[in-house]
Amino acid sequence: MTQFTTELLNFLAQKQDIDEFFRTSLETAMNDLLQAELSAFLGYEPYDKVGYNSGNSRNGSYSRQFETKYGTVQLSIPRDRNGNFSPALLPAYGRRDDHLEVDGYQ
């Protein structure tokens, strides 16, 4: 079994809120994807020698709350030194998932 399924089974066995399990799993996955996206953008992994004197590098992160179906997740949005990185995972200035928006013109 994978770590995800093991944790899910533990959550179910302890009769905890399943939405909280999915929220924390989603938060971890989204933060990992944001870091991977920055690595792909820069063309090297953190602490890789290829990145030295490359002209652009990691420059910390800022936090953002993002509302999802399972609750609010805390995201750490990475930055690059030149300010060119814009994550494709999230819309610019987006604070909530599309599923939360109600279409008033049904």
XYZ file of C-alpha atoms in Angstrom:
106
model
C 0.000 0.000 0.000
C 1.064 3.563 -0.562
C 1.491 6.097 2.213
C -1.709 7.834 1.095
C -3.848 4.706 1.401
C -2.270 3.805 4.738
C -3.041 7.259 6.135
C -6.569 7.099 4.708
C -7.210 3.745 6.380
C -5.885 5.100 9.692
C -8.175 8.118 9.383
C -11.181 5.902 8.683
C -10.301 3.504 11.508
C -10.144 6.405 13.970
C -13.462 7.753 12.619
C -11.998 11.187 11.982
C -13.396 13.753 9.552
C -12.549 12.559 6.035
C -12.735 16.114 4.651
C -9.884 17.112 6.982
C -7.791 14.223 5.659
C -8.396 15.307 2.062
C -7.734 18.962 2.962
C -4.336 18.207 4.510
C -3.425 15.841 1.655
C -4.452 18.469 -0.894
C -2.450 21.144 0.922
C 0.681 18.987 0.883
C 0.213 18.027 -2.770
C -0.391 21.611 -3.912
C 2.683 22.914 -2.072
C 4.803 20.120 -3.563
C 3.459 20.909 -7.050
C 4.269 24.602 -6.641
C 7.869 23.767 -5.698
C 8.155 21.352 -8.638
C 6.714 23.975 -10.971
C 9.353 26.499 -9.885
C 12.083 23.877 -10.370
C 10.824 23.235 -13.908
C 10.669 26.985 -14.579
C 14.232 27.556 -13.362
C 15.567 24.364 -14.932
C 17.245 23.012 -11.803
C 16.418 21.531 -8.403
C 17.119 23.306 -5.100
C 20.818 23.348 -4.130
C 21.847 22.016 -7.555
C 25.212 23.359 -8.771
C 23.650 24.095 -12.161
C 21.758 26.949 -10.513
C 24.848 28.859 -9.365
C 25.347 32.020 -11.440
C 22.416 31.058 -13.665
C 20.978 34.570 -13.664
C 17.819 33.579 -11.803
C 17.297 31.709 -8.557
C 14.780 30.943 -5.844
C 13.833 33.928 -3.721
C 11.732 32.645 -0.844
C 7.966 32.423 -0.882
C 4.814 34.136 0.266
C 1.792 32.527 1.851
C -1.718 32.506 0.511
C -4.939 30.983 1.762
C -6.899 29.153 -0.909
C -10.466 27.955 -0.416
C -11.279 24.493 -1.736
C -14.144 22.049 -1.537
C -12.498 20.477 1.527
C -11.693 23.718 3.365
C -9.045 26.411 3.354
C -5.484 25.336 2.575
C -2.338 27.302 3.428
C -0.097 27.578 0.383
C 3.504 28.704 0.205
C 3.877 30.303 -3.233
C 7.557 30.248 -4.299
C 9.223 33.248 -5.954
C 12.167 33.643 -8.268
C 14.765 36.407 -8.006
C 13.770 38.073 -11.302
C 10.045 38.024 -10.524
C 9.128 36.146 -13.717
C 7.592 33.032 -12.143
C 3.805 32.823 -12.161
C 2.362 29.467 -11.056
C 0.048 27.767 -13.544
C -1.520 25.756 -10.716
C -3.337 28.818 -9.355
C -5.023 31.722 -11.093
C -3.415 35.107 -10.516
C -4.834 36.637 -7.325
C -7.166 33.628 -7.016
C -8.421 32.869 -3.540
C -10.891 30.057 -4.199
C -11.476 26.999 -6.329
C -13.894 27.261 -9.273
C -16.310 24.744 -7.747
C -17.189 27.287 -5.028
C -18.500 29.849 -7.497
C -22.219 29.626 -8.080
C -23.522 30.325 -11.558
C -26.407 32.752 -11.161
C -27.531 32.366 -14.780
C -28.714 28.769 -14.701
